[in-house]
Amino acid sequence: MTLSLLLWASVIIIAVIIEAGTFQFISVWFALGGIVALISNVAGASFGVQFALFTISSVIFLIIGFPLGRKLADFKKTSTNFEMNIGKTATVIEEINSAQSTGRVRLNGVDWIAVSADGSIIPKDSAVVVSEIKGTKLTVALKDTAKVS
């Protein structure tokens, strides 16, 4: 087995492993370029020709395949359950007061820590609209004045 054959086989294996770990549609094109170089090695081409074919084919595969792969994969952001709560109405079950670090709301039967979007005090039993979620804390505003971001 020649050294260049081992090199191209290694390039292919490493590129596939990197792609499997990242799913970024970049390394796969270098794996394909490695296959072209490996085939040229088996056909008896010099290392310079093999390297040129690897470089040219990898770039061509990358230019053509990357946008196509991204389009076919359709990487749309899917909202998680908690993100779908933005814009929903909740009920204040403990006065929201930033100065006293108090505030809880109930949303869909679940109690959440809450803070006022504008820093105002929001009394118990008020209707509020969720404008943001950070971890387990909801940012809310009175329903009449709410602006959902």
Backbone as numpy.savetxt, mean C-alpha at the origin, in Angstrom:
# Nx Ny Nz CAx CAy CAz Cx Cy Cz
29.88 -27.08 -16.01 29.03 -25.90 -16.01 29.92 -24.66 -16.01
29.65 -23.72 -16.88 30.50 -22.53 -16.98 30.11 -21.50 -15.94
31.03 -20.62 -15.68 30.81 -19.56 -14.70 29.68 -18.63 -15.12
29.60 -18.29 -16.41 28.54 -17.39 -16.85 27.17 -18.06 -16.76
27.10 -19.36 -16.96 25.83 -20.08 -16.81 25.35 -20.00 -15.36
26.28 -20.18 -14.43 25.94 -20.04 -13.01 25.52 -18.61 -12.67
26.19 -17.64 -13.27 25.86 -16.24 -13.04 24.42 -15.94 -13.45
24.04 -16.36 -14.67 22.69 -16.05 -15.15 21.63 -16.83 -14.37
21.93 -18.06 -14.01 21.00 -18.83 -13.18 20.81 -18.14 -11.83
21.90 -17.62 -11.26 21.83 -16.90 -9.98 21.02 -15.61 -10.12
21.24 -14.88 -11.21 20.48 -13.64 -11.44 18.99 -13.95 -11.51
18.63 -15.00 -12.21 17.22 -15.37 -12.35 16.63 -15.73 -10.98
17.33 -16.57 -10.25 16.83 -17.01 -8.94 16.71 -15.84 -7.97
17.72 -14.99 -7.90 17.69 -13.84 -6.99 16.57 -12.88 -7.37
16.41 -12.61 -8.66 15.35 -11.69 -9.10 13.97 -12.25 -8.76
13.79 -13.54 -8.94 12.48 -14.15 -8.61 12.22 -14.09 -7.10
13.25 -14.35 -6.29 13.09 -14.27 -4.84 12.75 -12.85 -4.41
13.44 -11.86 -4.97 13.15 -10.45 -4.63 11.73 -10.10 -5.05
11.32 -10.51 -6.23 9.96 -10.21 -6.70 8.92 -10.88 -5.81
9.18 -12.11 -5.42 8.23 -12.82 -4.55 8.09 -12.12 -3.20
9.15 -11.47 -2.76 9.10 -10.77 -1.48 8.52 -9.37 -1.55
8.51 -8.77 -2.73 8.07 -7.38 -2.83 6.82 -7.16 -3.67
6.59 -7.98 -4.68 5.47 -7.82 -5.61 5.41 -6.42 -6.20
6.55 -5.88 -6.63 6.62 -4.54 -7.18 6.68 -4.52 -8.70
6.69 -5.66 -9.34 6.77 -5.77 -10.80 8.01 -5.10 -11.37
9.14 -5.26 -10.69 10.39 -4.72 -11.21 11.41 -5.85 -11.40
11.65 -6.62 -10.37 12.66 -7.68 -10.44 12.32 -8.76 -11.46
11.04 -8.99 -11.70 10.63 -10.03 -12.64 11.18 -9.76 -14.04
11.32 -8.51 -14.42 11.82 -8.17 -15.75 13.31 -8.49 -15.87
14.04 -8.38 -14.77 15.45 -8.75 -14.78 15.60 -10.28 -14.80
14.64 -10.97 -14.20 14.65 -12.44 -14.29 14.46 -12.86 -15.74
13.57 -12.20 -16.45 13.36 -12.50 -17.87 14.60 -12.16 -18.69
15.24 -11.06 -18.36 16.50 -10.71 -19.02 17.57 -11.76 -18.75
17.57 -12.30 -17.54 18.50 -13.37 -17.20 18.24 -14.62 -18.01
16.96 -14.90 -18.28 16.61 -16.06 -19.11 17.14 -15.86 -20.53
17.00 -14.64 -21.06 17.52 -14.35 -22.41 19.04 -14.56 -22.42
19.73 -14.06 -21.39 21.18 -14.21 -21.32 21.56 -15.68 -21.16
20.79 -16.42 -20.38 21.06 -17.85 -20.20 20.92 -18.62 -21.51
19.89 -18.30 -22.26 19.68 -18.94 -23.57 20.84 -18.60 -24.51
21.28 -17.33 -24.49 22.41 -16.96 -25.36 23.69 -17.66 -24.92
23.84 -17.93 -23.62 24.99 -18.68 -23.12 24.97 -20.11 -23.66
23.80 -20.75 -23.58 23.66 -22.12 -24.07 23.91 -22.16 -25.58
23.54 -21.08 -26.30 23.74 -21.02 -27.75 25.20 -20.74 -28.11
26.04 -20.42 -27.10 27.46 -20.24 -27.36 27.92 -18.81 -27.53
27.09 -17.84 -27.18 27.48 -16.43 -27.32 28.55 -16.08 -26.30
29.35 -15.08 -26.63 30.39 -14.62 -25.70 29.73 -13.91 -24.51
30.51 -13.75 -23.43 29.95 -13.11 -22.25 29.52 -11.67 -22.54
30.26 -10.96 -23.37 29.90 -9.59 -23.73 28.55 -9.53 -24.41
28.29 -10.47 -25.33 26.99 -10.54 -26.01 25.91 -10.91 -25.00
26.20 -11.85 -24.13 25.24 -12.26 -23.10 24.84 -11.07 -22.22
25.85 -10.32 -21.78 25.60 -9.16 -20.92 24.79 -8.10 -21.66
25.13 -7.87 -22.93 24.38 -6.88 -23.72 22.94 -7.32 -23.89
22.72 -8.59 -24.18 21.35 -9.10 -24.33 20.58 -9.01 -23.01
21.26 -9.31 -21.91 20.63 -9.19 -20.59 20.18 -7.75 -20.34
21.08 -6.82 -20.58 20.80 -5.41 -20.31 19.68 -4.89 -21.22
19.81 -5.13 -22.51 18.81 -4.62 -23.46 17.45 -5.26 -23.24
17.42 -6.59 -23.08 16.13 -7.25 -22.90 15.48 -6.87 -21.57
16.27 -6.73 -20.52 15.71 -6.33 -19.22 15.07 -4.94 -19.31
15.76 -4.02 -19.97 15.22 -2.66 -20.12 13.94 -2.67 -20.96
13.95 -3.42 -22.05 12.75 -3.50 -22.91 11.59 -4.13 -22.13
11.87 -5.25 -21.43 10.82 -5.89 -20.63 10.29 -4.93 -19.57
11.18 -4.17 -18.95 10.78 -3.22 -17.91 9.92 -2.10 -18.49
10.35 -1.54 -19.61 9.60 -0.43 -20.22 8.21 -0.88 -20.68
8.13 -2.05 -21.27 6.84 -2.55 -21.78 6.02 -3.20 -20.67
6.66 -4.02 -19.87 5.93 -4.83 -18.90 5.50 -4.13 -17.64
6.29 -3.19 -17.13 5.97 -2.54 -15.86 4.60 -1.85 -15.90
4.35 -0.96 -16.88 3.03 -0.31 -16.90 1.90 -1.33 -17.14
2.15 -2.31 -17.99 1.15 -3.31 -18.28 0.85 -4.15 -17.03
1.89 -4.54 -16.32 1.71 -5.32 -15.09 0.95 -4.55 -14.03
1.26 -3.27 -13.89 0.54 -2.43 -12.91 -0.93 -2.32 -13.28
-1.21 -2.14 -14.57 -2.59 -2.00 -15.02 -3.37 -3.29 -14.79
-2.76 -4.42 -15.12 -3.43 -5.71 -14.95 -3.64 -6.06 -13.48
-2.69 -5.67 -12.63 -2.81 -5.97 -11.20 -3.86 -5.09 -10.54
-4.12 -3.90 -11.09 -5.15 -3.00 -10.60 -5.06 -2.80 -9.10
-4.00 -2.12 -8.67 -3.78 -1.90 -7.26 -4.67 -0.78 -6.73
-5.93 -1.10 -6.50 -6.84 -0.12 -5.92 -6.79 -0.23 -4.40
-6.87 0.91 -3.74 -6.90 0.89 -2.30 -8.31 0.50 -1.87
-8.40 -0.51 -1.04 -9.69 -0.95 -0.53 -9.84 -0.41 0.88
-10.97 0.21 1.12 -11.21 0.76 2.45 -11.36 -0.37 3.45
-10.78 -0.15 4.62 -10.98 -1.11 5.70 -12.27 -0.73 6.41
-12.74 -1.61 7.27 -14.01 -1.36 7.95 -14.00 -0.04 8.71
-12.93 0.25 9.43 -12.94 1.47 10.22 -12.94 2.72 9.35
-12.31 2.68 8.16 -12.30 3.83 7.28 -13.70 4.14 6.75
-14.54 3.11 6.67 -15.91 3.33 6.19 -16.76 4.04 7.22
-16.24 4.24 8.45 -16.97 4.96 9.48 -16.85 6.48 9.33
-15.93 6.94 8.50 -15.78 8.38 8.30 -17.04 8.90 7.62
-17.61 9.95 8.20 -18.85 10.52 7.68 -20.09 9.99 8.38
-19.92 8.97 9.22 -21.06 8.39 9.93 -21.36 9.20 11.19
-22.61 9.05 11.65 -23.06 9.76 12.84 -22.86 8.88 14.07
-22.34 9.47 15.14 -22.14 8.79 16.42 -22.83 9.60 17.51
-23.01 8.99 18.67 -23.63 9.66 19.81 -22.59 9.81 20.91
-22.50 11.01 21.47 -21.55 11.27 22.56 -22.09 10.60 23.82
-21.28 9.72 24.42 -21.70 9.05 25.66 -20.92 9.58 26.87
-19.87 10.35 26.63 -19.14 11.05 27.67 -18.68 12.37 27.08
-18.96 13.46 27.79 -18.62 14.80 27.27 -17.21 14.82 26.68
-17.09 15.42 25.50 -15.79 15.55 24.85 -15.21 16.90 25.26
-14.06 16.83 25.96 -13.44 18.03 26.49 -11.93 17.81 26.44
-11.26 18.47 25.52 -9.82 18.29 25.34 -9.03 18.71 26.57
-9.47 19.77 27.25 -8.76 20.27 28.43 -8.75 19.23 29.54
-9.81 18.44 29.66 -9.90 17.43 30.71 -9.55 16.03 30.18
-9.19 15.94 28.91 -8.87 14.66 28.26 -9.99 13.63 28.42
-11.21 14.11 28.20 -12.36 13.20 28.28 -13.06 13.19 26.92
-13.82 12.15 26.71 -14.62 12.08 25.50 -14.74 10.68 24.97
-16.00 10.22 24.86 -16.28 8.92 24.27 -17.56 9.04 23.46
-17.58 8.29 22.37 -18.78 8.24 21.53 -19.12 6.78 21.27
-20.36 6.54 20.88 -20.79 5.20 20.49 -21.15 5.26 19.01
-20.52 4.38 18.25 -20.74 4.31 16.81 -21.01 2.86 16.45
-22.16 2.60 15.91 -22.56 1.23 15.53 -22.40 0.25 16.68
-22.77 0.69 17.90 -22.71 -0.18 19.07 -21.34 -0.33 19.69
-20.33 0.38 19.17 -18.97 0.29 19.69 -18.58 1.62 20.32
-17.99 1.55 21.52 -17.53 2.77 22.20 -16.12 3.11 21.73
-15.93 4.40 21.42 -14.64 4.89 20.93 -14.19 6.08 21.77
-12.89 6.27 21.92 -12.35 7.51 22.46 -12.58 8.56 21.38
-12.94 9.77 21.79 -13.24 10.80 20.80 -12.62 12.14 21.20
-12.23 12.90 20.19 -11.77 14.27 20.39 -12.53 15.17 19.43
-12.67 16.41 19.80 -13.37 17.38 18.97 -12.44 17.86 17.86
-12.96 17.96 16.66 -12.16 18.41 15.52 -11.68 19.85 15.70
-12.49 20.67 16.34 -12.12 22.08 16.50 -11.73 22.43 17.94
-11.63 21.42 18.81 -11.22 21.67 20.19 -12.35 22.11 21.11
-13.56 22.21 20.58 -14.69 22.67 21.41 -15.17 21.55 22.32
-15.91 21.94 23.34 -16.53 20.98 24.25 -17.84 20.52 23.61
-18.02 19.22 23.56 -19.26 18.66 22.99 -19.97 17.90 24.09
-21.20 18.33 24.43 -21.91 17.71 25.56 -22.39 16.28 25.27
-22.61 15.55 26.37 -23.13 14.19 26.30 -24.46 14.19 25.57
-24.75 13.10 24.85 -25.98 12.86 24.07 -26.06 13.69 22.78
-24.99 14.40 22.43 -24.98 15.15 21.17 -24.73 14.19 20.01
-25.26 14.53 18.86 -24.97 13.79 17.63 -23.74 14.41 16.98
-22.78 13.58 16.63 -21.55 14.05 16.01 -21.29 13.24 14.75
-20.46 13.83 13.88 -20.07 13.16 12.64 -18.57 12.88 12.71
-18.18 11.67 12.34 -16.78 11.26 12.36 -16.07 11.89 11.16
-14.96 12.61 11.43 -14.22 13.23 10.33 -12.86 12.58 10.11
-12.35 11.85 11.12 -11.04 11.23 10.99 -10.91 10.12 12.02
-10.10 9.12 11.71 -9.83 8.04 12.65 -8.32 7.86 12.72
-7.80 7.90 13.94 -6.37 7.65 14.18 -6.29 6.59 15.26
-5.94 5.40 14.84 -5.85 4.28 15.79 -7.22 3.97 16.35
-7.37 4.15 17.68 -8.65 3.89 18.33 -9.36 5.17 18.72
-8.95 6.28 18.13 -9.52 7.59 18.49 -10.22 8.20 17.29
-11.46 8.63 17.52 -12.22 9.30 16.47 -12.13 10.80 16.64
-11.98 11.52 15.55 -12.09 12.97 15.56 -13.49 13.26 15.05
-14.24 14.05 15.84 -15.65 14.28 15.52 -15.98 15.77 15.57
-17.12 16.09 14.98 -17.64 17.47 15.03 -19.15 17.37 15.22
-19.72 18.39 15.87 -21.17 18.41 16.02 -21.83 18.23 14.67
-22.94 17.52 14.64 -23.56 17.17 13.38 -23.92 18.39 12.55
-24.35 19.49 13.17 -24.74 20.70 12.42 -23.55 21.35 11.73
-22.37 21.27 12.36 -21.20 22.00 11.85 -20.15 21.09 11.24
-20.46 19.82 11.09 -19.45 18.85 10.64 -19.02 19.07 9.21
-17.71 18.94 9.01 -17.13 18.96 7.67 -16.28 17.70 7.56
-16.73 16.74 6.79 -15.99 15.49 6.65 -14.88 15.69 5.65
-13.65 15.29 6.05 -12.50 15.48 5.14 -12.38 14.33 4.18
